[in-house]
Amino acid sequence: LAENKFMPPGVEQWNFVDNLAAFLQGQTAMTISWPPYGRWAAGYGLDQEALNWVPKTQIAGKVGYAMNPLGRPELGVGFALAVSSASKKKEAAYLFIQWLNSKQTSLERVQLPYTLRDPFRTSHYESPEYRKLWPDAGAYLDTIKLAGEKGLLDLSLLQQDKYDEAMTKGISSLWAGEDPKAVLDNMAARFDAITEKVGVDKQKEVYAAWAAKPGAYP
């Protein structure tokens, strides 16, 4: 809430594209977002028809890359492939996934602008080919690599979506001008209700398993 005082008027109502447009047009000095922002700021791939919704950059050559404040970014979830237990072609599906993420094939994929696939292998970060895509691509790759090493996992509990929903509503109430303490108290009450419904002991067990993973909150 305090940060909003230093942001453009109406920022509370911005969506992904609003933030992207403001940054690429040079209206904001800094932003925290997903890796594609770094590529698009340099103008990489914006000639692709599939990306015609992305505003044209006016800041190419004027952008640096860095870790977010405190140096512990979020590790995004959902970027994974799996084989269904009901599949009749499990081995073929596994082999396809293996091929798709192999060194050479995956390197080609992450260089295709319209896939929105970010670099994720050590070989991607070190690739001379990728590092030549635009003048500051090397610094971009180094920053993504460091973010992956220092990033924190999203909390993962039973009915995590319910906790996330309660938090989202709380943040919306905060931005709407409601009393911060009242918002936090209400959010805590909703969290407690979710936990009790799931089962405190069961949730503790799940939390302990999550907390033991590399990248869990310190």
PDB file of C-alpha atoms in Angstrom:
ATOM      1  CA  LEU A   1       0.000   0.000   0.000  1.00  0.00           C
ATOM      2  CA  ALA A   2       2.861   2.368   0.849  1.00  0.00           C
ATOM      3  CA  GLU A   3       4.506   1.609  -2.507  1.00  0.00           C
ATOM      4  CA  ASN A   4       1.458   2.873  -4.393  1.00  0.00           C
ATOM      5  CA  LYS A   5       2.286   6.428  -3.312  1.00  0.00           C
ATOM      6  CA  PHE A   6       5.299   6.278  -5.619  1.00  0.00           C
ATOM      7  CA  MET A   7       3.415   4.762  -8.544  1.00  0.00           C
ATOM      8  CA  PRO A   8       1.260   6.300 -11.284  1.00  0.00           C
ATOM      9  CA  PRO A   9      -2.287   7.333 -10.309  1.00  0.00           C
ATOM     10  CA  GLY A  10      -4.795   4.515 -10.658  1.00  0.00           C
ATOM     11  CA  VAL A  11      -2.154   1.776 -10.545  1.00  0.00           C
ATOM     12  CA  GLU A  12      -4.407  -0.273  -8.255  1.00  0.00           C
ATOM     13  CA  GLN A  13      -6.662  -0.935 -11.249  1.00  0.00           C
ATOM     14  CA  TRP A  14      -3.923  -1.863 -13.712  1.00  0.00           C
ATOM     15  CA  ASN A  15      -3.768  -5.275 -15.342  1.00  0.00           C
ATOM     16  CA  PHE A  16      -0.831  -7.088 -16.945  1.00  0.00           C
ATOM     17  CA  VAL A  17      -1.000  -5.171 -20.232  1.00  0.00           C
ATOM     18  CA  ASP A  18      -1.444  -1.775 -18.525  1.00  0.00           C
ATOM     19  CA  ASN A  19       1.753  -2.325 -16.574  1.00  0.00           C
ATOM     20  CA  LEU A  20       3.550  -3.632 -19.642  1.00  0.00           C
ATOM     21  CA  ALA A  21       2.509  -0.660 -21.790  1.00  0.00           C
ATOM     22  CA  ALA A  22       3.571   1.890 -19.175  1.00  0.00           C
ATOM     23  CA  PHE A  23       6.991   0.283 -18.857  1.00  0.00           C
ATOM     24  CA  LEU A  24       7.657  -0.201 -22.577  1.00  0.00           C
ATOM     25  CA  GLN A  25       6.602   3.388 -23.276  1.00  0.00           C
ATOM     26  CA  GLY A  26       9.000   4.732 -20.663  1.00  0.00           C
ATOM     27  CA  GLN A  27       6.305   5.985 -18.304  1.00  0.00           C
ATOM     28  CA  THR A  28       7.619   3.945 -15.361  1.00  0.00           C
ATOM     29  CA  ALA A  29      11.254   3.605 -14.372  1.00  0.00           C
ATOM     30  CA  MET A  30      11.138   0.069 -12.998  1.00  0.00           C
ATOM     31  CA  THR A  31       8.799  -2.910 -12.818  1.00  0.00           C
ATOM     32  CA  ILE A  32       8.757  -6.408 -11.361  1.00  0.00           C
ATOM     33  CA  SER A  33       7.264  -9.002 -13.671  1.00  0.00           C
ATOM     34  CA  TRP A  34       7.801 -12.180 -15.652  1.00  0.00           C
ATOM     35  CA  PRO A  35      10.924 -12.714 -17.835  1.00  0.00           C
ATOM     36  CA  PRO A  36       9.239 -11.839 -21.182  1.00  0.00           C
ATOM     37  CA  TYR A  37       9.265  -8.175 -20.132  1.00  0.00           C
ATOM     38  CA  GLY A  38      13.042  -8.227 -20.420  1.00  0.00           C
ATOM     39  CA  ARG A  39      12.956  -9.553 -23.973  1.00  0.00           C
ATOM     40  CA  TRP A  40      10.161  -7.271 -25.092  1.00  0.00           C
ATOM     41  CA  ALA A  41      11.852  -4.196 -23.631  1.00  0.00           C
ATOM     42  CA  ALA A  42      14.736  -4.912 -25.992  1.00  0.00           C
ATOM     43  CA  GLY A  43      12.297  -5.351 -28.874  1.00  0.00           C
ATOM     44  CA  TYR A  44      13.116  -9.030 -29.333  1.00  0.00           C
ATOM     45  CA  GLY A  45      10.367 -10.921 -31.142  1.00  0.00           C
ATOM     46  CA  LEU A  46       7.947  -8.023 -31.393  1.00  0.00           C
ATOM     47  CA  ASP A  47       7.831  -8.411 -35.171  1.00  0.00           C
ATOM     48  CA  GLN A  48       5.946 -11.696 -34.705  1.00  0.00           C
ATOM     49  CA  GLU A  49       2.246 -11.607 -35.572  1.00  0.00           C
ATOM     50  CA  ALA A  50       1.420 -13.694 -32.499  1.00  0.00           C
ATOM     51  CA  LEU A  51       2.798 -10.900 -30.324  1.00  0.00           C
ATOM     52  CA  ASN A  52       0.994  -8.007 -31.997  1.00  0.00           C
ATOM     53  CA  TRP A  53      -0.840  -7.373 -28.698  1.00  0.00           C
ATOM     54  CA  VAL A  54       2.446  -6.389 -27.037  1.00  0.00           C
ATOM     55  CA  PRO A  55       3.044  -2.600 -27.214  1.00  0.00           C
ATOM     56  CA  LYS A  56       6.080  -1.533 -29.230  1.00  0.00           C
ATOM     57  CA  THR A  57       9.016  -0.737 -27.007  1.00  0.00           C
ATOM     58  CA  GLN A  58      10.409   2.774 -26.778  1.00  0.00           C
ATOM     59  CA  ILE A  59      13.143   1.840 -24.319  1.00  0.00           C
ATOM     60  CA  ALA A  60      15.290  -0.629 -26.270  1.00  0.00           C
ATOM     61  CA  GLY A  61      18.926  -0.325 -25.233  1.00  0.00           C
ATOM     62  CA  LYS A  62      17.985   1.603 -22.091  1.00  0.00           C
ATOM     63  CA  VAL A  63      16.985  -1.272 -19.808  1.00  0.00           C
ATOM     64  CA  GLY A  64      18.963  -3.202 -17.208  1.00  0.00           C
ATOM     65  CA  TYR A  65      18.066  -6.428 -15.433  1.00  0.00           C
ATOM     66  CA  ALA A  66      18.297  -7.074 -11.703  1.00  0.00           C
ATOM     67  CA  MET A  67      16.915  -9.147  -8.867  1.00  0.00           C
ATOM     68  CA  ASN A  68      13.886  -7.731  -7.118  1.00  0.00           C
ATOM     69  CA  PRO A  69      14.295  -5.983  -3.731  1.00  0.00           C
ATOM     70  CA  LEU A  70      15.564  -8.369  -0.995  1.00  0.00           C
ATOM     71  CA  GLY A  71      16.855 -10.638  -3.747  1.00  0.00           C
ATOM     72  CA  ARG A  72      14.337 -13.457  -3.274  1.00  0.00           C
ATOM     73  CA  PRO A  73      11.969 -13.559  -6.273  1.00  0.00           C
ATOM     74  CA  GLU A  74       9.052 -15.927  -6.753  1.00  0.00           C
ATOM     75  CA  LEU A  75       9.577 -19.229  -8.514  1.00  0.00           C
ATOM     76  CA  GLY A  76       6.692 -19.493 -10.951  1.00  0.00           C
ATOM     77  CA  VAL A  77       4.523 -22.602 -10.887  1.00  0.00           C
ATOM     78  CA  GLY A  78       2.730 -24.453 -13.624  1.00  0.00           C
ATOM     79  CA  PHE A  79       5.596 -24.609 -16.129  1.00  0.00           C
ATOM     80  CA  ALA A  80       5.742 -28.389 -16.158  1.00  0.00           C
ATOM     81  CA  LEU A  81       4.653 -31.339 -18.256  1.00  0.00           C
ATOM     82  CA  ALA A  82       3.181 -34.549 -16.886  1.00  0.00           C
ATOM     83  CA  VAL A  83       1.838 -37.869 -18.110  1.00  0.00           C
ATOM     84  CA  SER A  84      -1.729 -38.733 -17.160  1.00  0.00           C
ATOM     85  CA  SER A  85      -2.171 -41.894 -15.114  1.00  0.00           C
ATOM     86  CA  ALA A  86      -5.029 -42.761 -17.489  1.00  0.00           C
ATOM     87  CA  SER A  87      -2.866 -42.463 -20.601  1.00  0.00           C
ATOM     88  CA  LYS A  88      -2.661 -45.506 -22.867  1.00  0.00           C
ATOM     89  CA  LYS A  89       0.619 -44.244 -24.312  1.00  0.00           C
ATOM     90  CA  LYS A  90       2.602 -43.403 -21.174  1.00  0.00           C
ATOM     91  CA  GLU A  91       6.008 -44.296 -22.578  1.00  0.00           C
ATOM     92  CA  ALA A  92       5.428 -42.382 -25.824  1.00  0.00           C
ATOM     93  CA  ALA A  93       4.223 -39.343 -23.874  1.00  0.00           C
ATOM     94  CA  TYR A  94       7.256 -39.498 -21.592  1.00  0.00           C
ATOM     95  CA  LEU A  95       9.639 -39.781 -24.524  1.00  0.00           C
ATOM     96  CA  PHE A  96       7.975 -36.808 -26.226  1.00  0.00           C
ATOM     97  CA  ILE A  97       8.417 -34.707 -23.074  1.00  0.00           C
ATOM     98  CA  GLN A  98      12.022 -35.865 -22.846  1.00  0.00           C
ATOM     99  CA  TRP A  99      12.656 -34.811 -26.455  1.00  0.00           C
ATOM    100  CA  LEU A 100      10.837 -31.494 -26.028  1.00  0.00           C
ATOM    101  CA  ASN A 101      13.082 -30.577 -23.092  1.00  0.00           C
ATOM    102  CA  SER A 102      16.329 -31.959 -24.494  1.00  0.00           C
ATOM    103  CA  LYS A 103      19.223 -29.506 -24.811  1.00  0.00           C
ATOM    104  CA  GLN A 104      18.981 -28.651 -28.492  1.00  0.00           C
ATOM    105  CA  THR A 105      15.202 -28.794 -28.901  1.00  0.00           C
ATOM    106  CA  SER A 106      14.530 -26.781 -25.756  1.00  0.00           C
ATOM    107  CA  LEU A 107      17.125 -24.188 -26.782  1.00  0.00           C
ATOM    108  CA  GLU A 108      15.273 -23.721 -30.063  1.00  0.00           C
ATOM    109  CA  ARG A 109      11.960 -23.433 -28.185  1.00  0.00           C
ATOM    110  CA  VAL A 110      13.084 -20.744 -25.754  1.00  0.00           C
ATOM    111  CA  GLN A 111      14.350 -18.641 -28.656  1.00  0.00           C
ATOM    112  CA  LEU A 112      10.957 -18.667 -30.393  1.00  0.00           C
ATOM    113  CA  PRO A 113       9.316 -15.428 -29.204  1.00  0.00           C
ATOM    114  CA  TYR A 114       5.725 -16.615 -29.544  1.00  0.00           C
ATOM    115  CA  THR A 115       6.165 -19.672 -27.289  1.00  0.00           C
ATOM    116  CA  LEU A 116       6.548 -17.409 -24.236  1.00  0.00           C
ATOM    117  CA  ARG A 117       8.895 -20.099 -22.902  1.00  0.00           C
ATOM    118  CA  ASP A 118      11.617 -18.679 -20.682  1.00  0.00           C
ATOM    119  CA  PRO A 119      15.149 -20.114 -20.492  1.00  0.00           C
ATOM    120  CA  PHE A 120      15.324 -22.853 -17.854  1.00  0.00           C
ATOM    121  CA  ARG A 121      18.384 -25.048 -18.453  1.00  0.00           C
ATOM    122  CA  THR A 122      21.992 -24.292 -17.577  1.00  0.00           C
ATOM    123  CA  SER A 123      22.792 -24.814 -21.247  1.00  0.00           C
ATOM    124  CA  HIS A 124      20.292 -22.064 -22.121  1.00  0.00           C
ATOM    125  CA  TYR A 125      21.950 -19.564 -19.795  1.00  0.00           C
ATOM    126  CA  GLU A 126      25.379 -20.365 -21.232  1.00  0.00           C
ATOM    127  CA  SER A 127      24.305 -20.527 -24.884  1.00  0.00           C
ATOM    128  CA  PRO A 128      26.467 -18.265 -27.104  1.00  0.00           C
ATOM    129  CA  GLU A 129      23.604 -18.329 -29.618  1.00  0.00           C
ATOM    130  CA  TYR A 130      21.050 -16.955 -27.139  1.00  0.00           C
ATOM    131  CA  ARG A 131      23.525 -14.430 -25.745  1.00  0.00           C
ATOM    132  CA  LYS A 132      23.771 -12.826 -29.181  1.00  0.00           C
ATOM    133  CA  LEU A 133      20.023 -12.322 -29.713  1.00  0.00           C
ATOM    134  CA  TRP A 134      20.222  -8.690 -28.527  1.00  0.00           C
ATOM    135  CA  PRO A 135      23.010  -6.561 -27.008  1.00  0.00           C
ATOM    136  CA  ASP A 136      22.083  -7.196 -23.354  1.00  0.00           C
ATOM    137  CA  ALA A 137      20.871 -10.783 -23.698  1.00  0.00           C
ATOM    138  CA  GLY A 138      23.820 -12.038 -21.646  1.00  0.00           C
ATOM    139  CA  ALA A 139      22.896  -9.872 -18.666  1.00  0.00           C
ATOM    140  CA  TYR A 140      19.280 -10.982 -19.068  1.00  0.00           C
ATOM    141  CA  LEU A 141      20.246 -14.665 -18.937  1.00  0.00           C
ATOM    142  CA  ASP A 142      22.575 -14.165 -15.974  1.00  0.00           C
ATOM    143  CA  THR A 143      19.782 -12.488 -14.012  1.00  0.00           C
ATOM    144  CA  ILE A 144      17.244 -15.230 -14.761  1.00  0.00           C
ATOM    145  CA  LYS A 145      19.774 -17.873 -13.715  1.00  0.00           C
ATOM    146  CA  LEU A 146      20.441 -16.077 -10.424  1.00  0.00           C
ATOM    147  CA  ALA A 147      16.709 -15.625  -9.817  1.00  0.00           C
ATOM    148  CA  GLY A 148      16.208 -19.363 -10.236  1.00  0.00           C
ATOM    149  CA  GLU A 149      18.922 -20.075  -7.685  1.00  0.00           C
ATOM    150  CA  LYS A 150      17.620 -17.570  -5.122  1.00  0.00           C
ATOM    151  CA  GLY A 151      13.872 -17.764  -5.776  1.00  0.00           C
ATOM    152  CA  LEU A 152      11.257 -18.903  -3.283  1.00  0.00           C
ATOM    153  CA  LEU A 153       8.537 -21.469  -3.867  1.00  0.00           C
ATOM    154  CA  ASP A 154       4.881 -20.536  -3.731  1.00  0.00           C
ATOM    155  CA  LEU A 155       3.223 -21.905  -0.619  1.00  0.00           C
ATOM    156  CA  SER A 156       1.556 -25.234  -1.418  1.00  0.00           C
ATOM    157  CA  LEU A 157      -1.061 -26.538   1.021  1.00  0.00           C
ATOM    158  CA  LEU A 158      -4.277 -28.506   0.792  1.00  0.00           C
ATOM    159  CA  GLN A 159      -6.896 -26.205  -0.773  1.00  0.00           C
ATOM    160  CA  GLN A 160      -4.193 -23.624  -1.472  1.00  0.00           C
ATOM    161  CA  ASP A 161      -6.543 -21.911  -3.909  1.00  0.00           C
ATOM    162  CA  LYS A 162      -8.875 -21.053  -1.022  1.00  0.00           C
ATOM    163  CA  TYR A 163      -6.069 -19.325   0.882  1.00  0.00           C
ATOM    164  CA  ASP A 164      -5.031 -17.484  -2.281  1.00  0.00           C
ATOM    165  CA  GLU A 165      -8.610 -16.356  -2.873  1.00  0.00           C
ATOM    166  CA  ALA A 166      -8.860 -15.005   0.682  1.00  0.00           C
ATOM    167  CA  MET A 167      -5.577 -13.147   0.248  1.00  0.00           C
ATOM    168  CA  THR A 168      -6.634 -11.688  -3.107  1.00  0.00           C
ATOM    169  CA  LYS A 169      -9.869 -10.380  -1.612  1.00  0.00           C
ATOM    170  CA  GLY A 170      -7.933  -8.941   1.314  1.00  0.00           C
ATOM    171  CA  ILE A 171      -5.531  -7.073  -0.959  1.00  0.00           C
ATOM    172  CA  SER A 172      -8.449  -5.745  -3.010  1.00  0.00           C
ATOM    173  CA  SER A 173     -10.090  -4.471   0.184  1.00  0.00           C
ATOM    174  CA  LEU A 174      -6.839  -2.829   1.216  1.00  0.00           C
ATOM    175  CA  TRP A 175      -6.529  -1.020  -2.111  1.00  0.00           C
ATOM    176  CA  ALA A 176     -10.151   0.048  -1.800  1.00  0.00           C
ATOM    177  CA  GLY A 177      -9.172   2.010   1.298  1.00  0.00           C
ATOM    178  CA  GLU A 178     -10.338  -0.272   4.104  1.00  0.00           C
ATOM    179  CA  ASP A 179      -8.515  -0.268   7.451  1.00  0.00           C
ATOM    180  CA  PRO A 180      -5.338  -2.418   7.151  1.00  0.00           C
ATOM    181  CA  LYS A 181      -5.738  -4.044  10.577  1.00  0.00           C
ATOM    182  CA  ALA A 182      -9.355  -4.938   9.898  1.00  0.00           C
ATOM    183  CA  VAL A 183      -8.369  -6.413   6.538  1.00  0.00           C
ATOM    184  CA  LEU A 184      -5.613  -8.519   8.110  1.00  0.00           C
ATOM    185  CA  ASP A 185      -7.860  -9.691  10.943  1.00  0.00           C
ATOM    186  CA  ASN A 186     -10.524 -10.754   8.458  1.00  0.00           C
ATOM    187  CA  MET A 187      -7.959 -12.528   6.300  1.00  0.00           C
ATOM    188  CA  ALA A 188      -6.560 -14.373   9.329  1.00  0.00           C
ATOM    189  CA  ALA A 189     -10.064 -15.481  10.309  1.00  0.00           C
ATOM    190  CA  ARG A 190     -10.693 -16.827   6.808  1.00  0.00           C
ATOM    191  CA  PHE A 191      -7.351 -18.642   6.859  1.00  0.00           C
ATOM    192  CA  ASP A 192      -8.241 -20.238  10.206  1.00  0.00           C
ATOM    193  CA  ALA A 193     -11.618 -21.358   8.879  1.00  0.00           C
ATOM    194  CA  ILE A 194     -10.008 -22.996   5.837  1.00  0.00           C
ATOM    195  CA  THR A 195      -7.406 -24.727   8.002  1.00  0.00           C
ATOM    196  CA  GLU A 196     -10.014 -26.058  10.412  1.00  0.00           C
ATOM    197  CA  LYS A 197     -12.098 -27.382   7.536  1.00  0.00           C
ATOM    198  CA  VAL A 198      -9.096 -29.194   6.062  1.00  0.00           C
ATOM    199  CA  GLY A 199      -7.894 -30.390   9.452  1.00  0.00           C
ATOM    200  CA  VAL A 200      -5.136 -28.728  11.464  1.00  0.00           C
ATOM    201  CA  ASP A 201      -2.993 -31.840  11.909  1.00  0.00           C
ATOM    202  CA  LYS A 202      -3.367 -32.836   8.264  1.00  0.00           C
ATOM    203  CA  GLN A 203      -2.398 -29.330   7.140  1.00  0.00           C
ATOM    204  CA  LYS A 204       0.603 -29.277   9.485  1.00  0.00           C
ATOM    205  CA  GLU A 205       1.851 -32.475   7.883  1.00  0.00           C
ATOM    206  CA  VAL A 206       1.503 -31.045   4.384  1.00  0.00           C
ATOM    207  CA  TYR A 207       3.176 -27.801   5.440  1.00  0.00           C
ATOM    208  CA  ALA A 208       6.127 -29.663   6.976  1.00  0.00           C
ATOM    209  CA  ALA A 209       6.667 -31.542   3.705  1.00  0.00           C
ATOM    210  CA  TRP A 210       6.553 -28.280   1.743  1.00  0.00           C
ATOM    211  CA  ALA A 211       8.856 -26.443   4.175  1.00  0.00           C
ATOM    212  CA  ALA A 212      11.501 -29.157   3.767  1.00  0.00           C
ATOM    213  CA  LYS A 213      11.874 -28.435   0.045  1.00  0.00           C
ATOM    214  CA  PRO A 214      14.734 -26.321  -1.344  1.00  0.00           C
ATOM    215  CA  GLY A 215      13.444 -22.818  -1.983  1.00  0.00           C
ATOM    216  CA  ALA A 216      10.774 -22.850   0.732  1.00  0.00           C
ATOM    217  CA  TYR A 217      10.382 -19.634   2.714  1.00  0.00           C
ATOM    218  CA  PRO A 218      13.321 -19.209   5.129  1.00  0.00           C
TER     219      PRO A 218
END
